[in-house]
Amino acid sequence: MWVRSALAYRASFLMMAFGNFAANALDFVAIMLMFSRIDALGGFSLPEVAFLYGTSGVSLGLTDLLLGSIEGLGRRVRDGTLDVLLLRPAPVFAQVAADRFALRRLGRLTQAVLVLGWSLPRIPVDWTVGRALMVPLMAVCGAAIFAAVFTAGAAFQFWAQDAAEVQNSFTYGGNAMLQYPPTVFARELVRGVTFLVPLAFVNWLPALRLLGRPDPLGLPGWVDFLGPVVAALMCAGAGLAWRLGLRSYRSTGS
Amino acid sequence: MWYLAVAAGSFRRYATYRVATVAGVFTNTVFGFIVAFTYLALWHERPHLGGYDQAQALAFVWTGQALLASTGLMGGGLDELQERIRSGDIAVDLYRPADLQLWWLAADLGRAGLQLIGRGVAPMVVGALAFPLALPGDPLTWGGFLLSVLLGVVVGFALRYLVALASFWLLDGAGLALISGLACMFFSGMVLPLRVFPGALGEVAQLLPWAAVLQVPADVLVGARSGGAVLRGLVFQAAWGGALLALGRLVQAAATRKVVVHGG
């Protein structure tokens, strides 16, 4: 239904789809502009940075496609329209996620896939079947990790209502950070996204393993393969937070 | 002066969104840190890139985060006008004995004022504590900066007003608003300072109206413009502001001739 409604204003839909494509591309244009002045950033070449950019972007793009609408939860809590969803015989989570499903979000995913595809033959990796399989695995685990962050952020909205932007700083902010090599950031910040909000498992740790680089925190090598475990734990935690949030929901009373 | 009352009302209205403001400060600060570290790596590789030293480049980053909300770099502020045009409520507004453009300009200045205080000061303070920023010590430069911000807000408004008026023809203006916001992000210096852009692209970008929104105020603050260059920057901003507001009036006149009020 939301797909058809989006197509009703055709000119606007095309502009939105292009805009979503371009919005994401803008970050990459910035990276290319930087590399027009330099050869390496934090010791990483353009294809290597593009690989980081692509893997993080594909993960976030997948999550955004499926769960992107969930950030609108705060508005629903504020104006009381969440009540309508509670009355329907379908899980609230699925309803909120499917609400205003926006096909235009394919723009973001497409752009990230293109950059990733460009980078793959250019990064210095001795490809084997195992290494090649790591790339789709990264995308899926990364998407699950981002999904957990989206869900936890949405659960937080049950209490904080007006604070959708905090969620953005973890999802889109995290994505912006993962586009660059970890060597660029202060060690405390890298620790934060490894142990506190483990976004480093989306692409940093597996990508460093693929590129044959040491990770700046000097963690043991097997940690690089913990992505699926971290993703599963985070999803379980986010699911719990969502249940708690939903249970504590009191309607607006207006 | 009731436009002053409109501005004050808009200021108070945005002041009520306290949680949203705090959330916005948090987001601006997080992004400020991420961009600041990438710029550190970039300037480590190429010192004095674009004529900025490291402290100036870092100050540029935090100025961008501080002005993001108030100058409406990513759009917003006029969503309500756009919605009123789409729904047709605009017909009521046109009956009012106030000028539509001045009314919304006053409201936008009130919004910008609150957001400069609410979402501008805190990220800048955090940035200054965490990084060595090139911030001016003399009140004259700060005064020039604030004047430049005011003109930047006016140019930002004039651009967004034109986009909002496009709803008269497009009905759903969300797509155009998104693209216009992107152009503003890119050509204002928010993505990368325009002086860092390579060759002709950088020179052209510095002549476009978007440069008046962030690049000029930021350059005044970090000391990349001083003396006569500050004055030239302000004239540049005022010229674009005047031209775009005048264009807005023309489009508004054409649009209001087009309005057909449906009965009921």
Short mmCIF file of C-alpha atoms in Angstrom, two decimals:
data_model
loop_
_atom_site.label_atom_id
_atom_site.label_comp_id
_atom_site.label_asym_id
_atom_site.label_seq_id
_atom_site.Cartn_x
_atom_site.Cartn_y
_atom_site.Cartn_z
CA MET A 1 0.00 0.00 0.00
CA TRP A 2 2.79 2.42 0.94
CA VAL A 3 4.57 1.51 -2.27
CA ARG A 4 1.54 2.50 -4.31
CA SER A 5 0.99 5.70 -2.36
CA ALA A 6 4.59 6.71 -2.96
CA LEU A 7 4.19 6.17 -6.67
CA ALA A 8 1.13 8.45 -6.75
CA TYR A 9 3.27 11.59 -6.77
CA ARG A 10 5.57 10.30 -9.47
CA ALA A 11 7.86 13.34 -9.84
CA SER A 12 8.33 13.53 -6.12
CA PHE A 13 8.99 9.78 -5.85
CA LEU A 14 11.70 9.96 -8.51
CA MET A 15 13.27 12.94 -6.76
CA MET A 16 13.08 11.14 -3.39
CA ALA A 17 14.69 7.98 -4.78
CA PHE A 18 17.40 10.02 -6.45
CA GLY A 19 17.79 12.09 -3.29
CA ASN A 20 18.26 8.99 -1.16
CA PHE A 21 20.82 7.70 -3.61
CA ALA A 22 22.58 11.07 -3.64
CA ALA A 23 22.36 11.61 0.12
CA ASN A 24 24.45 8.55 0.70
CA ALA A 25 26.66 9.22 -2.31
CA LEU A 26 27.50 12.62 -0.85
CA ASP A 27 29.59 10.99 1.87
CA PHE A 28 31.50 9.09 -0.76
CA VAL A 29 31.96 12.21 -2.87
CA ALA A 30 33.50 13.83 0.22
CA ILE A 31 35.87 10.86 0.55
CA MET A 32 36.81 11.11 -3.14
CA LEU A 33 37.38 14.86 -2.80
CA MET A 34 39.67 14.14 0.14
CA PHE A 35 41.57 11.58 -1.90
CA SER A 36 41.98 14.10 -4.71
CA ARG A 37 44.35 15.83 -2.28
CA ILE A 38 45.92 12.83 -0.50
CA ASP A 39 47.00 9.24 -1.25
CA ALA A 40 46.14 7.61 2.06
CA LEU A 41 43.93 8.44 5.02
CA GLY A 42 45.01 6.95 8.33
CA GLY A 43 47.25 4.64 6.29
CA PHE A 44 44.37 3.32 4.14
CA SER A 45 44.10 3.71 0.35
CA LEU A 46 40.95 4.83 -1.49
CA PRO A 47 39.81 1.25 -2.41
CA GLU A 48 40.29 0.17 1.20
CA VAL A 49 38.26 3.11 2.52
CA ALA A 50 35.66 2.38 -0.20
CA PHE A 51 35.49 -1.21 1.06
CA LEU A 52 34.78 0.02 4.60
CA TYR A 53 32.26 2.51 3.22
CA GLY A 54 30.54 -0.16 1.12
CA THR A 55 30.28 -2.83 3.81
CA SER A 56 28.92 -0.43 6.43
CA GLY A 57 26.57 1.14 3.89
CA VAL A 58 25.16 -2.20 2.71
CA SER A 59 24.48 -3.27 6.31
CA LEU A 60 22.79 -0.01 7.23
CA GLY A 61 20.95 0.03 3.88
CA LEU A 62 19.46 -3.42 4.52
CA THR A 63 18.39 -2.43 8.03
CA ASP A 64 17.01 0.89 6.84
CA LEU A 65 14.98 -0.85 4.14
CA LEU A 66 13.37 -3.23 6.64
CA LEU A 67 13.24 -1.21 9.86
CA GLY A 68 13.82 2.40 8.82
CA SER A 69 10.28 3.44 9.73
CA ILE A 70 10.78 2.49 13.33
CA GLU A 71 12.33 5.84 14.17
CA GLY A 72 8.86 7.34 13.74
CA LEU A 73 7.80 5.56 16.94
CA GLY A 74 8.40 8.62 19.11
CA ARG A 75 5.89 10.60 17.08
CA ARG A 76 3.32 7.79 17.43
CA VAL A 77 3.85 7.70 21.20
CA ARG A 78 3.50 11.49 21.38
CA ASP A 79 0.31 11.80 19.37
CA GLY A 80 -1.24 8.58 20.65
CA THR A 81 -1.62 6.87 17.27
CA LEU A 82 0.30 3.88 18.62
CA ASP A 83 -2.96 2.81 20.28
CA VAL A 84 -4.37 1.93 16.87
CA LEU A 85 -1.55 -0.54 16.30
CA LEU A 86 -2.08 -2.15 19.70
CA LEU A 87 -5.65 -3.02 18.74
CA ARG A 88 -4.68 -4.87 15.57
CA PRO A 89 -4.06 -8.62 15.65
CA ALA A 90 -0.46 -8.37 14.44
CA PRO A 91 2.81 -7.82 16.31
CA VAL A 92 3.29 -4.12 17.04
CA PHE A 93 6.94 -4.35 16.06
CA ALA A 94 6.11 -5.62 12.57
CA GLN A 95 3.46 -2.94 12.16
CA VAL A 96 5.74 -0.09 13.20
CA ALA A 97 8.51 -1.39 10.95
CA ALA A 98 6.20 -1.72 7.94
CA ASP A 99 4.57 1.64 8.57
CA ARG A 100 5.29 4.01 5.70
CA PHE A 101 7.52 1.42 4.09
CA ALA A 102 9.53 3.46 1.67
CA LEU A 103 10.73 1.89 -1.55
CA ARG A 104 12.93 4.93 -2.11
CA ARG A 105 15.27 3.54 0.56
CA LEU A 106 16.55 1.20 -2.14
CA GLY A 107 18.52 4.24 -3.27
CA ARG A 108 20.78 4.06 -0.23
CA LEU A 109 21.34 0.32 -0.57
CA THR A 110 22.03 0.51 -4.32
CA GLN A 111 24.64 3.19 -3.85
CA ALA A 112 26.45 1.23 -1.15
CA VAL A 113 26.39 -1.96 -3.27
CA LEU A 114 27.91 -0.05 -6.20
CA VAL A 115 30.76 1.33 -4.09
CA LEU A 116 31.37 -2.09 -2.53
CA GLY A 117 31.44 -3.71 -5.98
CA TRP A 118 33.93 -1.10 -7.17
CA SER A 119 36.22 -1.69 -4.20
CA LEU A 120 36.26 -5.53 -4.17
CA PRO A 121 38.63 -6.15 -7.12
CA ARG A 122 40.82 -3.24 -6.03
CA ILE A 123 41.59 -4.11 -2.42
CA PRO A 124 44.75 -6.10 -1.79
CA VAL A 125 43.11 -9.38 -0.76
CA ASP A 126 44.19 -12.86 -1.83
CA TRP A 127 40.65 -14.13 -2.46
CA THR A 128 39.71 -17.66 -1.34
CA VAL A 129 36.21 -19.13 -0.96
CA GLY A 130 36.30 -18.54 2.78
CA ARG A 131 37.37 -14.94 2.40
CA ALA A 132 34.79 -14.31 -0.31
CA LEU A 133 32.06 -15.72 1.96
CA MET A 134 33.10 -13.31 4.70
CA VAL A 135 31.74 -10.36 2.72
CA PRO A 136 28.05 -11.40 2.58
CA LEU A 137 28.34 -12.68 6.15
CA MET A 138 29.58 -9.25 7.20
CA ALA A 139 26.63 -7.60 5.46
CA VAL A 140 24.07 -9.84 7.20
CA CYS A 141 25.66 -9.64 10.67
CA GLY A 142 26.16 -5.92 10.25
CA ALA A 143 22.52 -5.48 9.29
CA ALA A 144 21.49 -7.49 12.38
CA ILE A 145 23.69 -5.30 14.61
CA PHE A 146 22.25 -2.11 13.14
CA ALA A 147 18.75 -3.60 13.49
CA ALA A 148 19.40 -4.18 17.19
CA VAL A 149 20.52 -0.56 17.58
CA PHE A 150 17.44 0.68 15.69
CA THR A 151 15.17 -1.44 17.89
CA ALA A 152 16.84 -0.46 21.15
CA GLY A 153 16.65 3.18 20.07
CA ALA A 154 12.96 2.80 19.29
CA ALA A 155 12.36 1.11 22.65
CA PHE A 156 14.03 4.12 24.27
CA GLN A 157 11.43 6.33 22.55
CA PHE A 158 8.69 4.80 24.72
CA TRP A 159 10.19 6.84 27.54
CA ALA A 160 11.98 9.65 25.77
CA GLN A 161 9.33 10.31 23.06
CA ASP A 162 11.03 13.38 21.62
CA ALA A 163 14.57 12.04 21.34
CA ALA A 164 14.62 10.35 17.91
CA GLU A 165 17.85 12.17 17.12
CA VAL A 166 19.79 10.27 19.78
CA GLN A 167 19.06 7.11 17.84
CA ASN A 168 20.37 8.77 14.67
CA SER A 169 23.72 9.46 16.25
CA PHE A 170 24.20 5.74 16.89
CA THR A 171 22.89 4.49 13.55
CA TYR A 172 23.81 7.12 10.98
CA GLY A 173 26.61 8.46 13.17
CA GLY A 174 27.96 4.94 13.62
CA ASN A 175 27.76 4.41 9.88
CA ALA A 176 29.63 7.67 9.26
CA MET A 177 32.35 6.49 11.61
CA LEU A 178 32.63 2.97 10.15
CA GLN A 179 33.21 4.48 6.71
CA TYR A 180 36.64 5.59 7.85
CA PRO A 181 39.51 3.40 9.06
CA PRO A 182 39.70 2.90 12.84
CA THR A 183 43.22 4.34 12.79
CA VAL A 184 41.67 7.76 12.19
CA PHE A 185 39.92 7.87 15.56
CA ALA A 186 41.11 8.28 19.12
CA ARG A 187 41.59 4.98 20.89
CA GLU A 188 38.87 5.73 23.48
CA LEU A 189 36.37 6.19 20.66
CA VAL A 190 37.40 2.89 19.06
CA ARG A 191 37.05 1.20 22.46
CA GLY A 192 33.59 2.72 22.79
CA VAL A 193 32.32 1.24 19.51
CA THR A 194 33.96 -2.10 20.26
CA PHE A 195 32.87 -2.76 23.83
CA LEU A 196 30.08 -0.28 24.63
CA VAL A 197 28.01 -0.21 21.42
CA PRO A 198 29.80 -2.97 19.47
CA LEU A 199 29.45 -1.40 16.03
CA ALA A 200 33.08 -2.34 15.29
CA PHE A 201 31.78 -5.85 14.52
CA VAL A 202 29.70 -4.51 11.61
CA ASN A 203 32.77 -4.11 9.43
CA TRP A 204 35.92 -2.83 11.17
CA LEU A 205 37.10 -6.07 12.77
CA PRO A 206 36.27 -8.50 9.91
CA ALA A 207 37.52 -5.98 7.33
CA LEU A 208 40.83 -5.53 9.12
CA ARG A 209 41.19 -9.33 9.10
CA LEU A 210 40.47 -9.48 5.35
CA LEU A 211 42.88 -6.64 4.60
CA GLY A 212 45.52 -8.26 6.79
CA ARG A 213 45.88 -5.32 9.15
CA PRO A 214 46.30 -5.36 12.90
CA ASP A 215 43.41 -3.85 14.84
CA PRO A 216 44.37 -0.73 16.79
CA LEU A 217 43.25 -2.22 20.13
CA GLY A 218 45.46 -5.31 19.74
CA LEU A 219 42.62 -7.75 20.44
CA PRO A 220 43.22 -11.50 19.95
CA GLY A 221 42.57 -12.63 16.37
CA TRP A 222 39.52 -14.81 17.05
CA VAL A 223 37.58 -11.72 18.15
CA ASP A 224 37.32 -10.75 14.47
CA PHE A 225 35.00 -13.71 13.89
CA LEU A 226 32.62 -12.93 16.76
CA GLY A 227 30.29 -10.88 14.51
CA PRO A 228 27.45 -13.45 14.43
CA VAL A 229 27.62 -13.99 18.20
CA VAL A 230 27.64 -10.26 18.91
CA ALA A 231 24.76 -9.75 16.48
CA ALA A 232 22.69 -12.51 18.12
CA LEU A 233 23.33 -11.18 21.63
CA MET A 234 22.49 -7.64 20.60
CA CYS A 235 19.27 -8.67 18.89
CA ALA A 236 18.22 -10.60 22.00
CA GLY A 237 18.96 -7.58 24.18
CA ALA A 238 17.14 -5.22 21.86
CA GLY A 239 14.14 -7.56 21.76
CA LEU A 240 14.02 -7.52 25.55
CA ALA A 241 14.26 -3.71 25.63
CA TRP A 242 11.43 -3.50 23.11
CA ARG A 243 9.18 -5.73 25.27
CA LEU A 244 9.95 -3.70 28.38
CA GLY A 245 9.27 -0.48 26.50
CA LEU A 246 5.99 -1.69 25.06
CA ARG A 247 4.84 -2.96 28.45
CA SER A 248 5.57 0.40 30.08
CA TYR A 249 3.65 2.27 27.38
CA ARG A 250 0.85 4.44 28.69
CA SER A 251 -1.31 6.15 26.12
CA THR A 252 -1.40 9.94 25.93
CA GLY A 253 -4.80 10.16 27.57
CA SER A 254 -5.84 12.93 25.26
CA MET B 1 5.86 45.64 14.86
CA TRP B 2 3.95 42.41 14.84
CA TYR B 3 6.63 40.60 12.83
CA LEU B 4 8.70 40.93 15.99
CA ALA B 5 5.90 39.20 17.87
CA VAL B 6 5.89 36.43 15.25
CA ALA B 7 9.64 35.96 15.70
CA ALA B 8 9.32 35.94 19.49
CA GLY B 9 6.45 33.47 19.29
CA SER B 10 8.46 31.18 17.04
CA PHE B 11 11.42 31.43 19.43
CA ARG B 12 9.22 30.42 22.36
CA ARG B 13 7.57 27.66 20.37
CA TYR B 14 10.87 25.96 19.56
CA ALA B 15 11.99 26.53 23.16
CA THR B 16 9.28 24.12 24.30
CA TYR B 17 10.92 21.19 22.51
CA ARG B 18 13.47 20.72 25.27
CA VAL B 19 14.10 17.01 24.95
CA ALA B 20 14.40 17.32 21.17
CA THR B 21 16.91 20.13 21.62
CA VAL B 22 19.03 18.08 24.02
CA ALA B 23 18.84 15.11 21.62
CA GLY B 24 19.92 17.41 18.81
CA VAL B 25 22.88 18.70 20.81
CA PHE B 26 23.93 15.10 21.45
CA THR B 27 23.74 14.23 17.74
CA ASN B 28 25.62 17.37 16.65
CA THR B 29 28.32 16.60 19.20
CA VAL B 30 28.72 12.97 18.10
CA PHE B 31 28.97 13.97 14.44
CA GLY B 32 31.33 16.78 15.41
CA PHE B 33 33.70 14.25 16.98
CA ILE B 34 33.58 11.90 13.97
CA VAL B 35 34.20 14.64 11.42
CA ALA B 36 36.86 16.30 13.58
CA PHE B 37 38.88 13.05 13.69
CA THR B 38 38.64 12.55 9.92
CA TYR B 39 39.79 16.15 9.41
CA LEU B 40 42.68 15.57 11.82
CA ALA B 41 43.78 12.62 9.67
CA LEU B 42 43.32 14.67 6.52
CA TRP B 43 45.30 17.65 7.80
CA HIS B 44 47.91 15.31 9.21
CA GLU B 45 48.41 14.05 5.65
CA ARG B 46 48.24 17.51 4.05
CA PRO B 47 48.94 20.36 6.49
CA HIS B 48 47.51 23.76 5.44
CA LEU B 49 45.04 22.13 3.06
CA GLY B 50 42.81 24.87 1.61
CA GLY B 51 44.82 27.47 3.52
CA TYR B 52 43.53 26.33 6.91
CA ASP B 53 45.89 25.18 9.64
CA GLN B 54 44.78 22.29 11.83
CA ALA B 55 43.15 24.43 14.55
CA GLN B 56 41.23 26.38 11.89
CA ALA B 57 40.04 23.18 10.20
CA LEU B 58 38.81 21.83 13.55
CA ALA B 59 37.07 25.13 14.35
CA PHE B 60 35.42 24.88 10.91
CA VAL B 61 34.00 21.44 11.79
CA TRP B 62 32.43 22.61 15.04
CA THR B 63 31.10 25.81 13.47
CA GLY B 64 29.32 23.62 10.93
CA GLN B 65 27.75 21.51 13.68
CA ALA B 66 26.79 24.64 15.63
CA LEU B 67 25.09 26.28 12.64
CA LEU B 68 23.53 23.13 11.16
CA ALA B 69 20.16 23.52 12.87
CA SER B 70 19.84 27.31 12.93
CA THR B 71 20.66 27.95 9.26
CA GLY B 72 18.42 25.05 8.23
CA LEU B 73 21.25 23.43 6.26
CA MET B 74 19.42 20.13 6.02
CA GLY B 75 16.08 21.79 5.37
CA GLY B 76 13.21 22.00 7.81
CA GLY B 77 11.62 24.98 9.53
CA LEU B 78 9.23 25.52 6.64
CA ASP B 79 7.61 22.06 6.57
CA GLU B 80 4.48 23.63 7.96
CA LEU B 81 4.30 26.17 5.13
CA GLN B 82 4.78 23.36 2.62
CA GLU B 83 2.01 21.35 4.27
CA ARG B 84 -0.33 24.37 4.26
CA ILE B 85 0.28 24.82 0.54
CA ARG B 86 -0.38 21.13 -0.13
CA SER B 87 -3.56 21.04 1.93
CA GLY B 88 -4.84 24.37 0.64
CA ASP B 89 -4.86 26.11 4.04
CA ILE B 90 -2.58 28.64 2.41
CA ALA B 91 -5.69 30.34 1.01
CA VAL B 92 -6.55 31.45 4.56
CA ASP B 93 -3.03 32.83 5.06
CA LEU B 94 -3.30 34.88 1.89
CA TYR B 95 -6.36 36.62 3.30
CA ARG B 96 -4.44 37.82 6.32
CA PRO B 97 -3.32 41.45 6.39
CA ALA B 98 0.31 40.38 6.72
CA ASP B 99 2.90 39.72 4.07
CA LEU B 100 3.37 35.97 3.61
CA GLN B 101 7.12 36.10 2.99
CA LEU B 102 7.90 38.52 5.82
CA TRP B 103 5.69 36.51 8.18
CA TRP B 104 7.62 33.31 7.52
CA LEU B 105 10.96 35.13 7.55
CA ALA B 106 10.15 36.48 11.01
CA ALA B 107 9.11 33.01 12.19
CA ASP B 108 12.28 31.49 10.75
CA LEU B 109 14.51 34.10 12.42
CA GLY B 110 12.87 33.30 15.76
CA ARG B 111 13.46 29.58 15.19
CA ALA B 112 17.06 30.19 14.13
CA GLY B 113 17.72 32.35 17.19
CA LEU B 114 16.54 29.65 19.58
CA GLN B 115 18.45 26.94 17.77
CA LEU B 116 21.63 28.98 17.68
CA ILE B 117 21.48 29.23 21.47
CA GLY B 118 19.99 25.79 22.09
CA ARG B 119 21.87 23.68 19.55
CA GLY B 120 24.80 25.92 18.67
CA VAL B 121 26.56 26.87 21.87
CA ALA B 122 26.79 23.48 23.58
CA PRO B 123 28.47 21.51 20.73
CA MET B 124 30.89 24.40 20.22
CA VAL B 125 31.85 24.38 23.91
CA VAL B 126 32.35 20.59 23.89
CA GLY B 127 34.41 20.88 20.71
CA ALA B 128 36.56 23.61 22.21
CA LEU B 129 37.19 21.50 25.30
CA ALA B 130 38.10 18.36 23.35
CA PHE B 131 40.15 19.88 20.50
CA PRO B 132 42.44 22.89 20.05
CA LEU B 133 40.16 25.23 18.07
CA ALA B 134 41.20 28.48 16.40
CA LEU B 135 38.57 30.77 17.95
CA PRO B 136 38.95 34.55 17.95
CA GLY B 137 39.68 36.45 21.16
CA ASP B 138 38.40 39.85 20.13
CA PRO B 139 34.70 40.78 20.35
CA LEU B 140 34.83 42.51 16.93
CA THR B 141 35.42 39.20 15.11
CA TRP B 142 32.66 37.52 17.10
CA GLY B 143 30.37 40.43 16.18
CA GLY B 144 31.26 40.04 12.51
CA PHE B 145 30.61 36.32 12.82
CA LEU B 146 27.16 36.82 14.35
CA LEU B 147 26.23 39.34 11.65
CA SER B 148 27.43 36.86 9.04
CA VAL B 149 25.34 34.11 10.67
CA LEU B 150 22.28 36.35 10.54
CA LEU B 151 22.80 36.93 6.81
CA GLY B 152 23.45 33.21 6.35
CA VAL B 153 20.14 32.40 8.02
CA VAL B 154 18.36 34.86 5.71
CA VAL B 155 19.93 33.26 2.61
CA GLY B 156 19.08 29.79 3.96
CA PHE B 157 15.50 30.93 4.52
CA ALA B 158 15.21 32.48 1.06
CA LEU B 159 16.32 29.20 -0.53
CA ARG B 160 13.97 27.07 1.54
CA TYR B 161 11.11 29.50 0.88
CA LEU B 162 11.55 29.02 -2.87
CA VAL B 163 11.50 25.25 -2.38
CA ALA B 164 8.34 25.50 -0.26
CA LEU B 165 6.63 27.66 -2.91
CA ALA B 166 7.39 24.97 -5.49
CA SER B 167 4.68 22.92 -3.74
CA PHE B 168 2.13 25.14 -5.51
CA TRP B 169 3.11 23.33 -8.70
CA LEU B 170 4.47 20.00 -7.45
CA LEU B 171 1.86 19.37 -4.70
CA ASP B 172 4.20 16.99 -2.87
CA GLY B 173 7.40 18.95 -2.43
CA ALA B 174 9.25 16.44 -0.24
CA GLY B 175 11.48 15.20 -3.06
CA LEU B 176 12.55 18.68 -4.10
CA ALA B 177 13.15 19.63 -0.46
CA LEU B 178 15.43 16.61 -0.06
CA ILE B 179 17.47 17.44 -3.16
CA SER B 180 17.68 21.10 -2.22
CA GLY B 181 18.89 20.10 1.25
CA LEU B 182 21.60 17.95 -0.30
CA ALA B 183 22.76 20.76 -2.57
CA CYS B 184 22.92 22.97 0.48
CA MET B 185 24.94 20.40 2.46
CA PHE B 186 27.42 19.97 -0.36
CA PHE B 187 27.83 23.54 -1.63
CA SER B 188 27.75 25.23 1.79
CA GLY B 189 30.99 23.63 2.93
CA MET B 190 29.29 21.27 5.41
CA VAL B 191 30.61 18.13 3.68
CA LEU B 192 34.06 19.61 3.13
CA PRO B 193 35.16 23.28 3.29
CA LEU B 194 34.75 24.82 -0.18
CA ARG B 195 38.35 26.02 -0.14
CA VAL B 196 39.44 22.37 -0.04
CA PHE B 197 37.46 21.50 -3.20
CA PRO B 198 39.84 20.95 -6.11
CA GLY B 199 40.35 23.65 -8.76
CA ALA B 200 37.48 25.27 -10.62
CA LEU B 201 34.85 23.36 -8.61
CA GLY B 202 36.00 25.16 -5.48
CA GLU B 203 36.05 28.55 -7.16
CA VAL B 204 32.57 28.17 -8.62
CA ALA B 205 31.19 26.74 -5.38
CA GLN B 206 32.37 29.83 -3.49
CA LEU B 207 30.25 32.06 -5.75
CA LEU B 208 27.00 30.10 -5.33
CA PRO B 209 24.38 31.22 -2.79
CA TRP B 210 24.97 28.18 -0.56
CA ALA B 211 28.45 29.50 0.26
CA ALA B 212 26.71 32.35 2.09
CA VAL B 213 25.04 29.89 4.47
CA LEU B 214 28.07 28.30 6.13
CA GLN B 215 31.36 28.87 4.32
CA VAL B 216 31.41 32.67 4.79
CA PRO B 217 30.39 32.76 8.49
CA ALA B 218 32.80 29.92 9.30
CA ASP B 219 35.65 31.66 7.48
CA VAL B 220 34.98 34.85 9.44
CA LEU B 221 35.09 32.93 12.73
CA VAL B 222 38.21 30.85 12.08
CA GLY B 223 40.09 33.88 10.72
CA ALA B 224 40.34 32.75 7.10
CA ARG B 225 38.71 36.09 6.29
CA SER B 226 39.89 39.24 7.99
CA GLY B 227 39.70 42.99 7.44
CA GLY B 228 38.33 43.85 4.00
CA ALA B 229 37.61 40.21 3.22
CA VAL B 230 35.09 40.12 6.07
CA LEU B 231 33.29 43.09 4.57
CA ARG B 232 33.36 41.55 1.09
CA GLY B 233 31.92 38.35 2.57
CA LEU B 234 29.07 40.23 4.22
CA VAL B 235 28.29 42.10 0.98
CA PHE B 236 28.32 38.78 -0.89
CA GLN B 237 25.82 37.32 1.60
CA ALA B 238 23.60 40.41 1.57
CA ALA B 239 23.55 40.43 -2.24
CA TRP B 240 22.45 36.79 -2.46
CA GLY B 241 19.95 37.32 0.36
CA GLY B 242 18.40 40.32 -1.41
CA ALA B 243 18.33 38.61 -4.79
CA LEU B 244 16.78 35.39 -3.50
CA LEU B 245 14.16 37.19 -1.40
CA ALA B 246 13.22 39.26 -4.48
CA LEU B 247 12.98 36.07 -6.55
CA GLY B 248 10.82 34.61 -3.79
CA ARG B 249 8.43 37.56 -4.11
CA LEU B 250 8.14 37.05 -7.87
CA VAL B 251 7.41 33.35 -7.47
CA GLN B 252 4.99 34.10 -4.68
CA ALA B 253 3.09 36.55 -6.89
CA ALA B 254 2.92 33.96 -9.68
CA ALA B 255 1.82 31.28 -7.23
CA THR B 256 -0.93 33.30 -5.57
CA ARG B 257 -2.42 34.11 -8.95
CA LYS B 258 -2.62 30.35 -9.45
CA VAL B 259 -4.45 29.57 -6.21
CA VAL B 260 -8.01 28.44 -6.80
CA VAL B 261 -9.96 28.20 -3.58
CA HIS B 262 -12.23 25.20 -3.62
CA GLY B 263 -15.55 25.70 -1.94
CA GLY B 264 -16.59 24.04 1.29
#
